[in-house]
Each structure stands twice: as structure tokens, then as C-alpha cells.
PDB file of C-alpha atoms and ligand atoms in Angstrom:
ATOM      1  CA  UNK A   1     151.473  77.286 268.931  1.00  0.00           C
ATOM      2  CA  UNK A   2     154.829  76.133 267.593  1.00  0.00           C
ATOM      3  CA  UNK A   3     155.960  77.257 264.123  1.00  0.00           C
ATOM      4  CA  UNK A   4     155.717  73.806 262.574  1.00  0.00           C
ATOM      5  CA  UNK A   5     152.202  73.314 263.919  1.00  0.00           C
ATOM      6  CA  UNK A   6     151.056  76.421 262.049  1.00  0.00           C
ATOM      7  CA  UNK A   7     152.975  75.604 258.913  1.00  0.00           C
ATOM      8  CA  UNK A   8     151.644  72.069 258.457  1.00  0.00           C
ATOM      9  CA  UNK A   9     148.230  72.543 260.083  1.00  0.00           C
ATOM     10  CA  UNK A  10     149.047  70.155 262.860  1.00  0.00           C
ATOM     11  CA  UNK A  11     147.100  69.803 266.059  1.00  0.00           C
ATOM     12  CA  UNK A  12     148.867  68.313 269.030  1.00  0.00           C
ATOM     13  CA  UNK A  13     147.032  65.317 270.494  1.00  0.00           C
ATOM     14  CA  UNK A  14     149.699  64.106 272.922  1.00  0.00           C
ATOM     15  CA  UNK A  15     152.779  65.912 274.158  1.00  0.00           C
ATOM     16  CA  UNK A  16     156.191  64.299 274.201  1.00  0.00           C
ATOM     17  CA  UNK A  17     156.054  64.370 278.014  1.00  0.00           C
ATOM     18  CA  UNK A  18     152.772  62.431 278.069  1.00  0.00           C
ATOM     19  CA  UNK A  19     154.170  59.853 275.680  1.00  0.00           C
ATOM     20  CA  UNK A  20     157.416  59.419 277.631  1.00  0.00           C
ATOM     21  CA  UNK A  21     155.558  59.065 280.940  1.00  0.00           C
ATOM     22  CA  UNK A  22     153.404  56.242 279.571  1.00  0.00           C
ATOM     23  CA  UNK A  23     156.431  54.513 278.080  1.00  0.00           C
ATOM     24  CA  UNK A  24     158.159  54.674 281.480  1.00  0.00           C
ATOM     25  CA  UNK A  25     155.198  52.886 283.070  1.00  0.00           C
ATOM     26  CA  UNK A  26     155.327  50.238 280.351  1.00  0.00           C
ATOM     27  CA  UNK A  27     159.079  49.749 280.834  1.00  0.00           C
ATOM     28  CA  UNK A  28     158.522  49.028 284.509  1.00  0.00           C
ATOM     29  CA  UNK A  29     155.782  46.502 283.752  1.00  0.00           C
ATOM     30  CA  UNK A  30     157.889  44.695 281.140  1.00  0.00           C
ATOM     31  CA  UNK A  31     160.933  44.647 283.434  1.00  0.00           C
ATOM     32  CA  UNK A  32     158.876  42.622 285.901  1.00  0.00           C
ATOM     33  CA  UNK A  33     157.096  40.490 283.334  1.00  0.00           C
ATOM     34  CA  UNK A  34     160.261  39.469 281.457  1.00  0.00           C
ATOM     35  CA  UNK A  35     162.782  39.348 284.314  1.00  0.00           C
ATOM     36  CA  UNK A  36     165.485  36.709 283.581  1.00  0.00           C
ATOM     37  CA  UNK A  37     163.859  35.878 280.225  1.00  0.00           C
ATOM     38  CA  UNK A  38     166.054  37.931 277.881  1.00  0.00           C
ATOM     39  CA  UNK A  39     163.219  38.897 275.503  1.00  0.00           C
ATOM     40  CA  UNK A  40     163.714  39.870 271.867  1.00  0.00           C
ATOM     41  CA  UNK A  41     162.043  43.206 271.300  1.00  0.00           C
ATOM     42  CA  UNK A  42     161.207  43.695 267.640  1.00  0.00           C
ATOM     43  CA  UNK A  43     160.419  47.165 266.348  1.00  0.00           C
ATOM     44  CA  UNK A  44     158.432  47.492 263.139  1.00  0.00           C
ATOM     45  CA  UNK A  45     160.100  49.917 260.739  1.00  0.00           C
ATOM     46  CA  UNK A  46     159.927  52.756 260.266  1.00  0.00           C
ATOM     47  CA  UNK A  47     157.191  54.045 262.518  1.00  0.00           C
ATOM     48  CA  UNK A  48     158.140  52.227 265.725  1.00  0.00           C
ATOM     49  CA  UNK A  49     161.803  53.293 265.927  1.00  0.00           C
ATOM     50  CA  UNK A  50     161.252  56.128 268.389  1.00  0.00           C
ATOM     51  CA  UNK A  51     158.984  53.993 270.570  1.00  0.00           C
ATOM     52  CA  UNK A  52     161.452  51.083 270.473  1.00  0.00           C
ATOM     53  CA  UNK A  53     164.366  53.339 271.363  1.00  0.00           C
ATOM     54  CA  UNK A  54     162.621  55.099 274.206  1.00  0.00           C
ATOM     55  CA  UNK A  55     161.161  51.900 275.670  1.00  0.00           C
ATOM     56  CA  UNK A  56     164.328  49.834 275.587  1.00  0.00           C
ATOM     57  CA  UNK A  57     166.429  52.653 277.052  1.00  0.00           C
ATOM     58  CA  UNK A  58     164.020  52.817 279.982  1.00  0.00           C
ATOM     59  CA  UNK A  59     164.095  49.046 280.602  1.00  0.00           C
ATOM     60  CA  UNK A  60     166.694  47.631 282.965  1.00  0.00           C
ATOM     61  CA  UNK A  61     166.575  43.879 282.316  1.00  0.00           C
ATOM     62  CA  UNK A  62     168.686  42.053 279.732  1.00  0.00           C
ATOM     63  CA  UNK A  63     167.045  42.178 276.327  1.00  0.00           C
ATOM     64  CA  UNK A  64     167.858  42.048 272.633  1.00  0.00           C
ATOM     65  CA  UNK A  65     166.498  44.309 269.952  1.00  0.00           C
ATOM     66  CA  UNK A  66     165.767  43.598 266.316  1.00  0.00           C
ATOM     67  CA  UNK A  67     163.972  45.355 263.503  1.00  0.00           C
ATOM     68  CA  UNK A  68     161.496  44.245 260.909  1.00  0.00           C
ATOM     69  CA  UNK A  69     160.379  46.266 257.931  1.00  0.00           C
ATOM     70  CA  UNK A  70     156.756  46.093 256.881  1.00  0.00           C
ATOM     71  CA  UNK A  71     154.748  48.404 254.765  1.00  0.00           C
ATOM     72  CA  UNK A  72     151.064  48.713 254.119  1.00  0.00           C
ATOM     73  CA  UNK A  73     150.777  52.440 253.529  1.00  0.00           C
ATOM     74  CA  UNK A  74     152.542  53.791 250.481  1.00  0.00           C
ATOM     75  CA  UNK A  75     153.075  57.550 250.211  1.00  0.00           C
ATOM     76  CA  UNK A  76     149.525  58.421 251.042  1.00  0.00           C
ATOM     77  CA  UNK A  77     147.094  58.474 253.906  1.00  0.00           C
ATOM     78  CA  UNK A  78     145.064  55.636 252.413  1.00  0.00           C
ATOM     79  CA  UNK A  79     145.921  51.995 253.062  1.00  0.00           C
ATOM     80  CA  UNK A  80     146.881  49.964 250.030  1.00  0.00           C
ATOM     81  CA  UNK A  81     145.518  46.903 251.800  1.00  0.00           C
ATOM     82  CA  UNK A  82     148.574  44.756 251.161  1.00  0.00           C
ATOM     83  CA  UNK A  83     151.283  44.013 253.716  1.00  0.00           C
ATOM     84  CA  UNK A  84     154.843  43.447 252.486  1.00  0.00           C
ATOM     85  CA  UNK A  85     158.031  42.466 254.321  1.00  0.00           C
ATOM     86  CA  UNK A  86     160.756  44.916 253.358  1.00  0.00           C
ATOM     87  CA  UNK A  87     163.298  43.696 255.956  1.00  0.00           C
ATOM     88  CA  UNK A  88     163.213  40.485 257.966  1.00  0.00           C
ATOM     89  CA  UNK A  89     164.558  39.997 261.503  1.00  0.00           C
ATOM     90  CA  UNK A  90     168.118  38.767 261.707  1.00  0.00           C
ATOM     91  CA  UNK A  91     167.981  35.955 264.273  1.00  0.00           C
ATOM     92  CA  UNK A  92     166.298  32.697 265.178  1.00  0.00           C
ATOM     93  CA  UNK A  93     163.421  33.306 267.563  1.00  0.00           C
ATOM     94  CA  UNK A  94     162.542  29.680 268.278  1.00  0.00           C
ATOM     95  CA  UNK A  95     161.927  29.206 271.996  1.00  0.00           C
ATOM     96  CA  UNK A  96     162.422  32.911 272.751  1.00  0.00           C
ATOM     97  CA  UNK A  97     159.930  35.378 274.209  1.00  0.00           C
ATOM     98  CA  UNK A  98     159.172  38.005 271.566  1.00  0.00           C
ATOM     99  CA  UNK A  99     157.711  41.462 272.077  1.00  0.00           C
ATOM    100  CA  UNK A 100     156.503  43.208 268.939  1.00  0.00           C
ATOM    101  CA  UNK A 101     156.554  46.998 269.021  1.00  0.00           C
ATOM    102  CA  UNK A 102     154.210  48.841 266.648  1.00  0.00           C
ATOM    103  CA  UNK A 103     153.516  52.524 266.158  1.00  0.00           C
ATOM    104  CA  UNK A 104     149.785  52.432 265.484  1.00  0.00           C
ATOM    105  CA  UNK A 105     147.016  49.929 264.845  1.00  0.00           C
ATOM    106  CA  UNK A 106     144.464  51.086 262.317  1.00  0.00           C
ATOM    107  CA  UNK A 107     142.682  48.209 260.588  1.00  0.00           C
ATOM    108  CA  UNK A 108     144.820  45.615 262.378  1.00  0.00           C
ATOM    109  CA  UNK A 109     145.886  44.039 259.089  1.00  0.00           C
ATOM    110  CA  UNK A 110     149.610  44.529 259.716  1.00  0.00           C
ATOM    111  CA  UNK A 111     149.332  43.040 263.188  1.00  0.00           C
ATOM    112  CA  UNK A 112     147.320  40.084 261.903  1.00  0.00           C
ATOM    113  CA  UNK A 113     150.016  39.421 259.347  1.00  0.00           C
ATOM    114  CA  UNK A 114     152.768  39.626 261.987  1.00  0.00           C
ATOM    115  CA  UNK A 115     150.981  37.354 264.421  1.00  0.00           C
ATOM    116  CA  UNK A 116     150.615  34.663 261.759  1.00  0.00           C
ATOM    117  CA  UNK A 117     154.221  35.141 260.693  1.00  0.00           C
ATOM    118  CA  UNK A 118     155.612  34.636 264.199  1.00  0.00           C
ATOM    119  CA  UNK A 119     153.249  31.783 265.046  1.00  0.00           C
ATOM    120  CA  UNK A 120     155.047  29.768 262.373  1.00  0.00           C
ATOM    121  CA  UNK A 121     158.466  30.434 263.885  1.00  0.00           C
ATOM    122  CA  UNK A 122     157.820  28.751 267.243  1.00  0.00           C
ATOM    123  CA  UNK A 123     158.592  31.690 269.509  1.00  0.00           C
ATOM    124  CA  UNK A 124     158.130  30.866 273.204  1.00  0.00           C
ATOM    125  CA  UNK A 125     155.601  33.687 273.431  1.00  0.00           C
ATOM    126  CA  UNK A 126     154.561  36.678 271.353  1.00  0.00           C
ATOM    127  CA  UNK A 127     153.227  39.858 272.949  1.00  0.00           C
ATOM    128  CA  UNK A 128     152.158  42.748 270.749  1.00  0.00           C
ATOM    129  CA  UNK A 129     152.413  46.309 272.005  1.00  0.00           C
ATOM    130  CA  UNK A 130     151.382  49.432 270.134  1.00  0.00           C
ATOM    131  CA  UNK A 131     151.951  53.039 271.049  1.00  0.00           C
ATOM    132  CA  UNK A 132     148.640  54.133 269.496  1.00  0.00           C
ATOM    133  CA  UNK A 133     145.401  52.463 268.616  1.00  0.00           C
ATOM    134  CA  UNK A 134     142.790  54.149 266.493  1.00  0.00           C
ATOM    135  CA  UNK A 135     139.527  54.400 268.309  1.00  0.00           C
ATOM    136  CA  UNK A 136     137.435  52.905 265.547  1.00  0.00           C
ATOM    137  CA  UNK A 137     134.726  50.323 265.218  1.00  0.00           C
ATOM    138  CA  UNK A 138     135.716  49.452 261.671  1.00  0.00           C
ATOM    139  CA  UNK A 139     136.983  45.986 260.760  1.00  0.00           C
ATOM    140  CA  UNK A 140     139.793  45.424 263.154  1.00  0.00           C
ATOM    141  CA  UNK A 141     141.179  42.042 262.269  1.00  0.00           C
ATOM    142  CA  UNK A 142     143.573  42.113 265.205  1.00  0.00           C
ATOM    143  CA  UNK A 143     144.023  44.207 268.334  1.00  0.00           C
ATOM    144  CA  UNK A 144     147.313  44.563 270.173  1.00  0.00           C
ATOM    145  CA  UNK A 145     147.779  42.959 273.589  1.00  0.00           C
ATOM    146  CA  UNK A 146     148.633  46.408 274.928  1.00  0.00           C
ATOM    147  CA  UNK A 147     147.913  49.853 273.511  1.00  0.00           C
ATOM    148  CA  UNK A 148     149.372  52.849 275.327  1.00  0.00           C
ATOM    149  CA  UNK A 149     146.959  55.442 273.923  1.00  0.00           C
ATOM    150  CA  UNK A 150     143.704  55.488 272.001  1.00  0.00           C
ATOM    151  CA  UNK A 151     143.558  58.159 269.292  1.00  0.00           C
ATOM    152  CA  UNK A 152     140.667  59.349 267.119  1.00  0.00           C
ATOM    153  CA  UNK A 153     140.225  58.043 263.561  1.00  0.00           C
ATOM    154  CA  UNK A 154     142.205  60.859 261.956  1.00  0.00           C
ATOM    155  CA  UNK A 155     145.603  60.851 260.269  1.00  0.00           C
ATOM    156  CA  UNK A 156     148.359  60.935 262.884  1.00  0.00           C
ATOM    157  CA  UNK A 157     151.987  62.027 262.531  1.00  0.00           C
ATOM    158  CA  UNK A 158     154.960  62.475 264.828  1.00  0.00           C
ATOM    159  CA  UNK A 159     156.926  60.324 267.253  1.00  0.00           C
ATOM    160  CA  UNK A 160     157.851  58.035 264.363  1.00  0.00           C
ATOM    161  CA  UNK A 161     154.633  58.233 262.369  1.00  0.00           C
ATOM    162  CA  UNK A 162     154.778  59.729 258.913  1.00  0.00           C
ATOM    163  CA  UNK A 163     152.703  61.249 256.201  1.00  0.00           C
ATOM    164  CA  UNK A 164     154.420  60.536 252.854  1.00  0.00           C
ATOM    165  CA  UNK A 165     157.637  59.850 254.791  1.00  0.00           C
ATOM    166  CA  UNK A 166     157.601  63.236 256.514  1.00  0.00           C
ATOM    167  CA  UNK A 167     157.014  64.442 260.083  1.00  0.00           C
ATOM    168  CA  UNK A 168     158.408  61.308 261.791  1.00  0.00           C
ATOM    169  CA  UNK A 169     160.771  63.457 263.848  1.00  0.00           C
ATOM    170  CA  UNK A 170     158.118  65.667 265.408  1.00  0.00           C
ATOM    171  CA  UNK A 171     158.463  65.176 269.152  1.00  0.00           C
ATOM    172  CA  UNK A 172     154.787  64.725 270.081  1.00  0.00           C
ATOM    173  CA  UNK A 173     151.732  63.107 268.465  1.00  0.00           C
ATOM    174  CA  UNK A 174     149.759  65.306 266.057  1.00  0.00           C
ATOM    175  CA  UNK A 175     146.684  65.194 263.892  1.00  0.00           C
ATOM    176  CA  UNK A 176     147.549  66.353 260.377  1.00  0.00           C
ATOM    177  CA  UNK A 177     144.679  68.397 258.992  1.00  0.00           C
ATOM    178  CA  UNK A 178     145.607  69.098 255.400  1.00  0.00           C
ATOM    179  CA  UNK A 179     145.714  65.585 253.929  1.00  0.00           C
TER     180      UNK A 179
HETATM  181  P1  LIG B 201     146.884  48.660 259.793  1.00  0.00           P
HETATM  182  O1  LIG B 201     147.510  47.459 259.111  1.00  0.00           O
HETATM  183  O2  LIG B 201     145.712  49.202 259.040  1.00  0.00           O
HETATM  184  O3  LIG B 201     146.559  48.410 261.244  1.00  0.00           O
HETATM  185  O4  LIG B 201     147.916  49.822 259.689  1.00  0.00           O
HETATM  186  C1  LIG B 201     149.053  49.789 260.420  1.00  0.00           C
HETATM  187  C2  LIG B 201     150.163  50.623 259.805  1.00  0.00           C
HETATM  188  O5  LIG B 201     149.680  51.673 258.948  1.00  0.00           O
HETATM  189  C3  LIG B 201     150.899  51.312 260.915  1.00  0.00           C
HETATM  190  O6  LIG B 201     151.979  50.521 261.339  1.00  0.00           O
HETATM  191  C4  LIG B 201     151.349  52.596 260.285  1.00  0.00           C
HETATM  192  O7  LIG B 201     152.590  52.421 259.662  1.00  0.00           O
HETATM  193  C5  LIG B 201     150.311  52.898 259.241  1.00  0.00           C
HETATM  194  N1  LIG B 201     149.302  53.871 259.731  1.00  0.00           N
HETATM  195  C6  LIG B 201     148.027  53.626 260.080  1.00  0.00           C
HETATM  196  N2  LIG B 201     147.393  54.736 260.482  1.00  0.00           N
HETATM  197  C7  LIG B 201     148.314  55.724 260.408  1.00  0.00           C
HETATM  198  C8  LIG B 201     148.269  57.131 260.732  1.00  0.00           C
HETATM  199  O8  LIG B 201     147.260  57.721 261.165  1.00  0.00           O
HETATM  200  N3  LIG B 201     149.425  57.823 260.546  1.00  0.00           N
HETATM  201  C9  LIG B 201     150.567  57.237 260.079  1.00  0.00           C
HETATM  202  N4  LIG B 201     150.648  55.929 259.781  1.00  0.00           N
HETATM  203  C10 LIG B 201     149.526  55.172 259.937  1.00  0.00           C
HETATM  204 MG1  LIG B 202     154.033  50.827 260.665  1.00  0.00          MG
END
């Protein structure tokens, strides 16, 4: 067990190697799917930055990246229920294929909000991809088009995901036990 796992009572669910391998597969799929289309790949801040970085570095086709800030969780492990835009994308997406990159889908509220938001902006297409999806039966207003991994309904940190703004830089995916 690594030092930080002991210190924070973390249990590794997915190793960095497992995550990177899945992202490589996804990169290959998207390279084929979006060949000659120059997609705009939009990462949702802050959780999706590692996923966005890793994915786009593995892709070989022409693409553009952008970032959008949204928050629904505020310094706790409990959802506040409200979604807010904290930073908007910085380009016109009309007529362009858009790929939205999320860290995790829990209730699906954030994704529902995003889907509505982009539907109004006349993108050519909108595909939603999440690194993690909580394996829950609870009210999921919206599922992602693709989810790389299913995780149990526990609080997850690492690979971009935080608890009270900490642990984003942990290399793998962990369950945090002491919340
Ligand atoms: P949803 O709107 O309930 O689907 O929540 C989505 C957002 O909540 C994600 O983009 C994360 O930022 C955050 N979130 C949900 N579950 C977790 C978790 O287990 N760990 C860290 N962040 C989470
Ligand atoms: Mg998020």
C-alpha cells in the first residue's frame, strides 16, 4: 500500500495503467469516428482535465480543445443539486461536431444541463463521454453516450476527481473512506 493510501484511507479501484489503456482504446475509436471532421473536444472543469489531456494526446486526427466550468458539488461529498456555469467555452460551435468530456456521472444532472445547453447552440452533433459512471439505480436524468468504467456508489477521488478540492492529482482512481 502506498503512503498516501494509508494516510487518507483510500482504496484503489482502478490503477493508472488500467485507466490509460481504456483511454487509448477510446482515442482509436474517436480517431476513426471523427476523421476529417475536426471535432471540438470540451472538457468540463475541473474534474475532466486529466482525462481530456490524456485522451487528446493519444488522438491523431485534427481536433480543437476547449474548457467549460460547471459546478454542482461544493466542498463536500453531497450534491447541492444546482448546476452553475463558472466558465463558458470560448468559441462558436454552430455546425461543429462536439465531444463533451466528463469525469463522472452520478445523478446525471450536470450532463442533462449540458445537453440542453448545447442543443440550443446548433452544434452539428454532440457526443457525451465520461470516464466514470456510478453504478446506481437512483434517478439518473441523463446517461453518457459512452462511459469508460462503471464504479460503485461510493465517493471517488483521483485522476482529476476531488474531495473538497483535494486529491485530484492522485494517479489512479480511489474510493475515499473517511468522508
Ligand atoms: P451529477 O450531476 O450528479 O451527475 O454529478 C456530476 C458531477 O459531480 C461530476 O462532474 C463531479 O464533478 C461530481 N461528482 C459526482 N460524484 C463524485 C465523486 O464520487 N467524486 C468526486 N466528484 C463527484
Ligand atoms: Mg465535474
